[in-house]
């Protein structure tokens, strides 16, 4: 049995605790060269997005090329870059520059300028209801199924949180809360990425097949795909309205990370930790940084610490945009157009980074049961989110 | 299964180095960069056509 699928009753640490390592210093040459690579691939994405439809206009591929949106080019180019850099054995050296999270968060703050505050106001209620129902249902389904398949409680908590809230960030928060092992966190995070990548293309295709309104499709995508970057990519493929709603729904779910982290901390502190010694796996726990230490103090401070602060930037940008668009200032329309182009650039940088960061190595380390749990929970999430989005967002407009 | 994580596997919570400090501040940095870009654009300081 692998370390990751250790059952609740198995107290044998299958992985040795990692030796204390000195703090790594940032390889600035790698960061700078990596940034140049990301920007160059983003420029190539923009170039192909603008020119491929014209190049193929009179060919059999022309119709398809016209319907391909920029996230598809960006992720494909990122994946190709990933293969090339891995073959050249420089990928890991440049990896510190592949900042998907930073690029997507900056892009989403910039997106706020185009989202009228009234849209956030209209969508917030349904988004909160949808998020609460989805998180609760999908988390407990994954928890229950993981228990049936004999997974360790910490891994069950990580998988449930990752699949029900917002992927890697939620898994990191949960890992700190339940003091999971590094291997478990890496595994849950890898599952998130592996499942998110096909979802970027599958969900917009299904939304089209099901003839969903863009707003409903956006709510479905936002409630479904686990990483914020992948949500933005899928939303952008469907269209601007879907991107806006998907972002609002996703950021609502992101904002609930803190609540879940506090609940998990309390559960593991009072229930799991109260079990006899050896009832839970105790190998190398994720407690290096402040995550685990602070997770043991549930409360308002923990809620604030887990709160995704870029959401504040998104709402502030929306308030500025709502005022600016109606201010009558000379050049307002042109300046907002410039900001929209900037936003697209940051989203492209994020999508290219998704492709560059992608790897399946960790998946081979842990057997089939967590994959079954994550896959089944994902399918349950897709079905439930479709029902909820269709009901809750049927009258919402942008 | 005791194979160590690959360098790019994403458990950034445990590394006390410059990279993880950046990750911890990522939300705030993204917010500041985004709002700063908005302020510069609203002030009309980004020439039209500069951003493709």
Short mmCIF file of C-alpha atoms in Angstrom, two decimals, chain A:
data_model
loop_
_atom_site.label_atom_id
_atom_site.label_comp_id
_atom_site.label_asym_id
_atom_site.label_seq_id
_atom_site.Cartn_x
_atom_site.Cartn_y
_atom_site.Cartn_z
CA UNK A 1 0.00 0.00 0.00
CA UNK A 2 1.28 3.40 -0.77
CA UNK A 3 1.83 6.02 1.90
CA UNK A 4 -0.94 8.16 0.53
CA UNK A 5 -3.60 5.47 0.73
CA UNK A 6 -2.69 4.51 4.28
CA UNK A 7 -5.84 3.47 6.09
CA UNK A 8 -7.02 5.13 9.23
CA UNK A 9 -5.88 2.20 11.26
CA UNK A 10 -2.39 2.00 9.83
CA UNK A 11 0.03 3.78 12.08
CA UNK A 12 3.15 2.79 10.21
CA UNK A 13 4.71 5.82 8.58
CA UNK A 14 5.30 4.70 5.04
CA UNK A 15 7.31 7.76 4.20
CA UNK A 16 10.28 8.94 6.18
CA UNK A 17 9.91 12.44 7.61
CA UNK A 18 11.93 14.77 5.45
CA UNK A 19 15.18 15.92 6.94
CA UNK A 20 15.34 19.56 7.90
CA UNK A 21 16.57 21.47 4.91
CA UNK A 22 18.12 24.90 4.94
CA UNK A 23 16.00 27.70 3.53
CA UNK A 24 16.31 27.78 -0.25
CA UNK A 25 17.31 31.01 -1.85
CA UNK A 26 15.49 32.17 -4.93
CA UNK A 27 17.29 31.48 -8.17
CA UNK A 28 16.83 34.92 -9.71
CA UNK A 29 18.38 33.96 -13.05
CA UNK A 30 15.85 31.14 -13.29
CA UNK A 31 13.02 33.52 -12.38
CA UNK A 32 14.05 36.11 -14.99
CA UNK A 33 14.63 33.58 -17.78
CA UNK A 34 11.40 31.81 -16.80
CA UNK A 35 9.47 35.09 -16.98
CA UNK A 36 10.93 35.77 -20.43
CA UNK A 37 9.76 32.31 -21.52
CA UNK A 38 6.23 32.86 -20.12
CA UNK A 39 5.93 36.31 -21.75
CA UNK A 40 7.28 35.01 -25.07
CA UNK A 41 4.77 32.13 -25.07
CA UNK A 42 1.99 34.58 -24.16
CA UNK A 43 3.00 36.80 -27.09
CA UNK A 44 2.92 33.74 -29.36
CA UNK A 45 -0.57 32.93 -28.03
CA UNK A 46 -1.79 36.44 -28.84
CA UNK A 47 -0.21 36.27 -32.29
CA UNK A 48 -1.83 32.93 -33.12
CA UNK A 49 -5.19 34.00 -31.68
CA UNK A 50 -5.23 37.04 -33.97
CA UNK A 51 -3.85 35.43 -37.11
CA UNK A 52 -4.84 31.76 -37.32
CA UNK A 53 -8.48 32.52 -38.29
CA UNK A 54 -7.26 34.73 -41.16
CA UNK A 55 -4.64 32.19 -42.31
CA UNK A 56 -7.18 29.37 -42.38
CA UNK A 57 -10.20 31.34 -43.62
CA UNK A 58 -10.39 29.51 -46.96
CA UNK A 59 -9.58 26.04 -45.67
CA UNK A 60 -11.56 23.21 -44.09
CA UNK A 61 -10.05 24.20 -40.73
CA UNK A 62 -11.27 27.79 -41.06
CA UNK A 63 -14.58 27.35 -39.24
CA UNK A 64 -12.96 25.50 -36.35
CA UNK A 65 -10.10 28.03 -36.10
CA UNK A 66 -12.62 30.86 -35.85
CA UNK A 67 -14.28 29.21 -32.84
CA UNK A 68 -11.06 28.52 -30.94
CA UNK A 69 -10.63 31.01 -28.09
CA UNK A 70 -7.31 32.24 -26.70
CA UNK A 71 -7.26 29.97 -23.59
CA UNK A 72 -7.02 26.95 -25.91
CA UNK A 73 -3.93 28.35 -27.67
CA UNK A 74 -2.40 29.43 -24.35
CA UNK A 75 -2.78 26.06 -22.62
CA UNK A 76 -1.66 24.10 -25.70
CA UNK A 77 1.41 26.33 -26.11
CA UNK A 78 2.14 26.00 -22.39
CA UNK A 79 1.96 22.21 -22.60
CA UNK A 80 4.25 22.15 -25.65
CA UNK A 81 6.66 24.49 -23.83
CA UNK A 82 6.47 22.14 -20.83
CA UNK A 83 7.53 19.16 -23.00
CA UNK A 84 10.39 21.11 -24.62
CA UNK A 85 11.71 22.58 -21.35
CA UNK A 86 11.48 19.15 -19.68
CA UNK A 87 13.42 17.58 -22.59
CA UNK A 88 16.06 20.30 -22.21
CA UNK A 89 16.10 19.60 -18.43
CA UNK A 90 15.59 23.29 -17.57
CA UNK A 91 11.91 23.22 -16.65
CA UNK A 92 12.42 22.90 -12.89
CA UNK A 93 15.04 25.66 -12.99
CA UNK A 94 12.54 28.07 -14.58
CA UNK A 95 9.48 26.84 -12.63
CA UNK A 96 9.56 29.64 -9.98
CA UNK A 97 8.42 32.03 -12.75
CA UNK A 98 5.37 29.93 -13.66
CA UNK A 99 3.09 31.87 -11.30
CA UNK A 100 -0.39 30.78 -12.36
CA UNK A 101 -1.96 31.99 -9.12
CA UNK A 102 -0.39 35.45 -9.23
CA UNK A 103 -1.22 35.99 -12.91
CA UNK A 104 -4.81 34.82 -12.54
CA UNK A 105 -5.46 36.91 -9.43
CA UNK A 106 -4.07 40.06 -11.06
CA UNK A 107 -6.13 39.27 -14.17
CA UNK A 108 -9.27 38.88 -12.07
CA UNK A 109 -8.70 42.18 -10.25
CA UNK A 110 -8.45 43.78 -13.72
CA UNK A 111 -11.61 41.92 -14.77
CA UNK A 112 -13.41 43.72 -11.95
CA UNK A 113 -13.23 47.02 -13.87
CA UNK A 114 -15.66 45.57 -16.47
CA UNK A 115 -18.06 43.99 -13.99
CA UNK A 116 -20.81 46.34 -12.91
CA UNK A 117 -21.39 46.31 -9.15
CA UNK A 118 -25.05 45.52 -9.80
CA UNK A 119 -24.00 42.23 -11.43
CA UNK A 120 -22.06 41.25 -8.31
CA UNK A 121 -25.05 42.29 -6.21
CA UNK A 122 -27.48 40.23 -8.35
CA UNK A 123 -25.23 37.17 -8.54
CA UNK A 124 -23.95 37.17 -4.95
CA UNK A 125 -27.10 35.67 -3.39
CA UNK A 126 -27.43 32.72 -5.79
CA UNK A 127 -23.64 32.28 -5.72
CA UNK A 128 -23.56 31.97 -1.92
CA UNK A 129 -26.50 29.54 -1.85
CA UNK A 130 -24.96 27.45 -4.64
CA UNK A 131 -21.55 27.46 -2.94
CA UNK A 132 -22.94 26.39 0.44
CA UNK A 133 -24.97 23.51 -1.03
CA UNK A 134 -22.16 22.37 -3.34
CA UNK A 135 -19.37 22.54 -0.78
CA UNK A 136 -21.38 20.66 1.86
CA UNK A 137 -22.74 17.97 -0.49
CA UNK A 138 -19.57 17.32 -2.49
CA UNK A 139 -17.27 17.42 0.55
CA UNK A 140 -19.31 14.88 2.49
CA UNK A 141 -19.77 12.67 -0.58
CA UNK A 142 -15.97 12.57 -1.09
CA UNK A 143 -15.46 12.04 2.67
CA UNK A 144 -17.98 9.17 2.71
CA UNK A 145 -16.64 7.47 -0.42
CA UNK A 146 -13.05 7.87 0.79
CA UNK A 147 -14.06 6.17 4.03
CA UNK A 148 -15.71 3.30 2.13
CA UNK A 149 -12.49 2.81 0.17
CA UNK A 150 -10.35 2.89 3.33
CA UNK A 151 -8.51 6.16 2.77
CA UNK A 152 -6.76 7.95 5.61
CA UNK A 153 -8.97 10.63 7.21
CA UNK A 154 -6.48 13.39 6.41
CA UNK A 155 -6.38 12.47 2.74
CA UNK A 156 -10.18 12.26 2.74
CA UNK A 157 -10.29 15.80 4.16
CA UNK A 158 -7.82 17.05 1.54
CA UNK A 159 -9.60 15.42 -1.39
CA UNK A 160 -13.03 16.56 -0.18
CA UNK A 161 -11.89 20.13 0.31
CA UNK A 162 -10.00 20.28 -2.97
CA UNK A 163 -12.88 18.91 -5.05
CA UNK A 164 -15.61 20.91 -3.33
CA UNK A 165 -14.05 24.37 -2.94
CA UNK A 166 -11.17 25.65 -5.00
CA UNK A 167 -8.57 23.06 -5.68
CA UNK A 168 -4.97 23.66 -4.73
CA UNK A 169 -5.57 26.65 -2.42
CA UNK A 170 -8.25 24.72 -0.53
CA UNK A 171 -6.05 21.63 -0.32
CA UNK A 172 -3.24 23.77 1.14
CA UNK A 173 -5.63 25.30 3.67
CA UNK A 174 -7.01 21.88 4.59
CA UNK A 175 -3.49 20.41 4.81
CA UNK A 176 -2.56 23.05 7.36
CA UNK A 177 -5.80 22.48 9.27
CA UNK A 178 -5.51 18.69 9.53
CA UNK A 179 -1.68 18.51 9.56
CA UNK A 180 -1.58 16.32 6.48
CA UNK A 181 1.59 14.86 5.08
CA UNK A 182 3.42 16.62 2.28
CA UNK A 183 2.86 13.61 0.02
CA UNK A 184 -0.87 13.80 0.60
CA UNK A 185 -0.96 17.50 -0.25
CA UNK A 186 1.14 17.05 -3.38
CA UNK A 187 -1.09 14.20 -4.45
CA UNK A 188 -4.36 16.10 -3.89
CA UNK A 189 -2.92 19.14 -5.71
CA UNK A 190 -1.85 16.99 -8.66
CA UNK A 191 -5.31 15.44 -8.88
CA UNK A 192 -6.83 18.92 -8.97
CA UNK A 193 -4.69 19.95 -11.94
CA UNK A 194 -5.15 16.68 -13.83
CA UNK A 195 -8.94 16.89 -13.52
CA UNK A 196 -9.12 20.65 -14.17
CA UNK A 197 -7.28 20.57 -17.47
CA UNK A 198 -9.83 18.50 -19.47
CA UNK A 199 -12.69 20.32 -17.69
CA UNK A 200 -11.56 23.58 -19.30
CA UNK A 201 -12.58 22.20 -22.68
CA UNK A 202 -15.24 19.67 -21.67
CA UNK A 203 -17.55 21.98 -19.74
CA UNK A 204 -17.86 24.75 -22.39
CA UNK A 205 -18.53 22.01 -24.95
CA UNK A 206 -21.21 20.45 -22.73
CA UNK A 207 -22.70 23.87 -21.99
CA UNK A 208 -23.05 24.43 -25.72
CA UNK A 209 -24.48 20.94 -26.20
CA UNK A 210 -27.02 21.54 -23.42
CA UNK A 211 -27.81 24.95 -24.89
CA UNK A 212 -27.23 26.69 -21.55
CA UNK A 213 -27.50 30.46 -21.31
CA UNK A 214 -24.05 32.04 -20.85
CA UNK A 215 -24.91 33.16 -17.30
CA UNK A 216 -26.01 29.63 -16.30
CA UNK A 217 -22.98 28.13 -18.05
CA UNK A 218 -20.73 30.53 -16.12
CA UNK A 219 -22.38 29.61 -12.80
CA UNK A 220 -22.03 25.92 -13.65
CA UNK A 221 -18.36 26.30 -14.57
CA UNK A 222 -17.61 28.46 -11.52
CA UNK A 223 -19.21 25.94 -9.18
CA UNK A 224 -17.48 23.02 -10.76
CA UNK A 225 -13.91 23.40 -11.92
CA UNK A 226 -11.50 23.32 -9.02
CA UNK A 227 -8.85 25.92 -9.87
CA UNK A 228 -9.64 29.59 -10.37
CA UNK A 229 -7.38 29.80 -13.43
CA UNK A 230 -9.16 26.89 -15.09
CA UNK A 231 -12.54 28.46 -14.26
CA UNK A 232 -11.44 31.66 -15.98
CA UNK A 233 -10.17 29.71 -18.99
CA UNK A 234 -13.42 27.76 -19.39
CA UNK A 235 -15.51 30.90 -18.79
CA UNK A 236 -13.54 32.82 -21.41
CA UNK A 237 -14.12 30.03 -23.93
CA UNK A 238 -17.89 30.38 -23.43
CA UNK A 239 -17.88 34.19 -23.52
CA UNK A 240 -17.61 37.46 -21.56
CA UNK A 241 -20.88 37.02 -19.58
CA UNK A 242 -19.93 33.49 -18.60
CA UNK A 243 -16.46 34.67 -17.55
CA UNK A 244 -17.93 37.36 -15.28
CA UNK A 245 -20.46 35.05 -13.59
CA UNK A 246 -17.99 32.16 -13.33
CA UNK A 247 -15.53 34.52 -11.60
CA UNK A 248 -18.14 35.77 -9.12
CA UNK A 249 -19.27 32.21 -8.32
CA UNK A 250 -15.71 30.96 -7.97
CA UNK A 251 -14.53 33.81 -5.78
CA UNK A 252 -17.58 33.25 -3.56
CA UNK A 253 -16.48 29.64 -3.10
CA UNK A 254 -12.88 30.77 -2.54
CA UNK A 255 -14.06 33.08 0.22
CA UNK A 256 -15.45 30.10 2.12
CA UNK A 257 -12.05 28.40 2.42
CA UNK A 258 -11.54 29.93 5.84
CA UNK A 259 -14.83 28.58 7.18
CA UNK A 260 -13.99 25.06 6.03
CA UNK A 261 -10.40 25.30 7.34
CA UNK A 262 -11.69 26.31 10.77
CA UNK A 263 -14.30 23.52 10.74
CA UNK A 264 -11.67 20.93 9.77
CA UNK A 265 -9.28 22.20 12.42
CA UNK A 266 -11.96 21.86 15.06
CA UNK A 267 -12.97 18.39 13.82
CA UNK A 268 -9.43 17.05 13.76
CA UNK A 269 -8.58 18.66 17.06
CA UNK A 270 -11.59 17.37 18.97
CA UNK A 271 -12.45 14.09 17.24
CA UNK A 272 -9.58 12.61 15.25
CA UNK A 273 -6.88 13.72 17.69
CA UNK A 274 -8.92 12.25 20.55
CA UNK A 275 -8.57 8.76 19.02
CA UNK A 276 -5.99 6.38 20.50
CA UNK A 277 -2.40 6.90 19.40
CA UNK A 278 -1.78 5.35 16.02
CA UNK A 279 -5.30 5.83 14.77
CA UNK A 280 -4.14 8.39 12.29
CA UNK A 281 -1.07 8.47 10.11
CA UNK A 282 1.64 10.58 11.65
CA UNK A 283 4.41 10.76 9.10
CA UNK A 284 5.86 14.07 7.93
CA UNK A 285 3.14 16.61 8.44
CA UNK A 286 2.63 19.83 6.60
CA UNK A 287 3.46 22.24 9.32
CA UNK A 288 6.56 24.01 8.17
CA UNK A 289 5.23 27.45 7.55
CA UNK A 290 2.60 29.20 9.53
CA UNK A 291 -0.19 27.11 8.05
CA UNK A 292 -0.49 24.30 10.54
CA UNK A 293 0.53 26.28 13.58
CA UNK A 294 -2.07 28.93 13.03
CA UNK A 295 -4.67 26.42 11.89
CA UNK A 296 -4.76 25.14 15.44
CA UNK A 297 -6.32 28.41 16.55
CA UNK A 298 -9.72 28.48 14.90
CA UNK A 299 -11.45 31.82 15.01
CA UNK A 300 -11.88 35.12 13.24
CA UNK A 301 -8.14 35.56 12.73
CA UNK A 302 -7.97 32.22 10.95
CA UNK A 303 -11.00 33.15 8.82
CA UNK A 304 -9.29 36.39 7.78
CA UNK A 305 -5.97 34.66 7.16
CA UNK A 306 -7.65 32.18 4.79
CA UNK A 307 -9.76 34.80 3.05
CA UNK A 308 -8.56 35.33 -0.55
CA UNK A 309 -7.62 39.02 -0.41
CA UNK A 310 -7.71 39.52 -4.18
CA UNK A 311 -11.51 39.30 -3.88
CA UNK A 312 -11.32 42.71 -2.19
CA UNK A 313 -9.36 44.00 -5.19
CA UNK A 314 -11.95 42.54 -7.56
CA UNK A 315 -14.84 44.26 -5.74
CA UNK A 316 -12.88 47.54 -5.46
CA UNK A 317 -12.12 47.42 -9.20
CA UNK A 318 -15.80 46.78 -9.91
CA UNK A 319 -16.78 49.83 -7.82
CA UNK A 320 -14.21 51.98 -9.65
CA UNK A 321 -15.37 50.65 -13.03
CA UNK A 322 -19.05 51.20 -12.25
CA UNK A 323 -18.36 54.81 -11.30
CA UNK A 324 -15.86 55.43 -14.11
CA UNK A 325 -18.07 54.06 -16.90
CA UNK A 326 -20.82 56.54 -16.01
CA UNK A 327 -18.55 59.47 -15.07
CA UNK A 328 -18.52 60.92 -18.54
CA UNK A 329 -14.74 61.40 -18.37
CA UNK A 330 -13.08 61.93 -21.70
CA UNK A 331 -11.36 58.77 -22.90
CA UNK A 332 -13.07 56.54 -20.31
CA UNK A 333 -14.17 54.02 -22.92
CA UNK A 334 -10.70 53.83 -24.50
CA UNK A 335 -9.03 53.45 -21.08
CA UNK A 336 -11.39 50.62 -20.10
CA UNK A 337 -10.61 48.96 -23.43
CA UNK A 338 -6.88 49.21 -22.60
CA UNK A 339 -7.57 47.61 -19.19
CA UNK A 340 -9.51 44.80 -20.86
CA UNK A 341 -6.50 44.11 -23.09
CA UNK A 342 -4.26 44.10 -20.00
CA UNK A 343 -6.63 41.69 -18.30
CA UNK A 344 -6.51 39.36 -21.30
CA UNK A 345 -2.71 39.48 -21.22
CA UNK A 346 -2.60 38.46 -17.55
CA UNK A 347 -5.13 35.68 -18.17
CA UNK A 348 -2.99 34.42 -21.06
CA UNK A 349 0.10 34.46 -18.78
CA UNK A 350 -1.91 32.38 -16.27
CA UNK A 351 -3.15 29.91 -18.90
CA UNK A 352 0.34 29.47 -20.38
CA UNK A 353 1.56 28.80 -16.83
CA UNK A 354 -1.12 26.12 -16.36
CA UNK A 355 0.41 24.25 -19.30
CA UNK A 356 3.96 24.83 -18.09
CA UNK A 357 3.20 23.64 -14.54
CA UNK A 358 1.28 20.53 -15.52
CA UNK A 359 2.76 17.18 -14.52
CA UNK A 360 1.35 13.79 -13.69
CA UNK A 361 4.31 12.32 -11.81
CA UNK A 362 2.75 12.52 -8.36
CA UNK A 363 -0.33 10.63 -9.56
CA UNK A 364 1.70 7.51 -10.16
CA UNK A 365 2.72 7.46 -6.52
CA UNK A 366 -0.55 6.67 -4.82
CA UNK A 367 -2.71 3.99 -6.38
CA UNK A 368 -6.22 4.09 -7.78
CA UNK A 369 -8.51 4.71 -4.80
CA UNK A 370 -7.99 8.49 -4.38
CA UNK A 371 -8.47 8.85 -8.14
CA UNK A 372 -11.81 7.03 -7.88
CA UNK A 373 -12.88 9.25 -4.97
CA UNK A 374 -11.86 12.45 -6.73
CA UNK A 375 -13.39 11.35 -10.05
CA UNK A 376 -16.69 10.29 -8.50
CA UNK A 377 -16.90 13.51 -6.46
CA UNK A 378 -16.16 15.52 -9.60
CA UNK A 379 -19.01 13.83 -11.47
CA UNK A 380 -21.36 14.41 -8.52
CA UNK A 381 -20.24 18.04 -8.48
CA UNK A 382 -20.92 18.42 -12.22
CA UNK A 383 -24.47 17.03 -11.95
CA UNK A 384 -25.41 18.90 -8.77
CA UNK A 385 -23.89 22.18 -9.98
CA UNK A 386 -25.82 21.91 -13.25
CA UNK A 387 -29.09 21.52 -11.37
CA UNK A 388 -28.29 24.36 -8.93
CA UNK A 389 -27.02 26.76 -11.61
CA UNK A 390 -30.08 26.11 -13.78
CA UNK A 391 -32.41 26.90 -10.86
CA UNK A 392 -30.56 29.67 -9.02
CA UNK A 393 -29.30 31.63 -12.04
CA UNK A 394 -32.29 31.21 -14.37
CA UNK A 395 -33.31 34.86 -13.96
CA UNK A 396 -29.88 36.42 -13.40
CA UNK A 397 -28.60 38.71 -16.14
CA UNK A 398 -25.38 40.67 -16.59
#
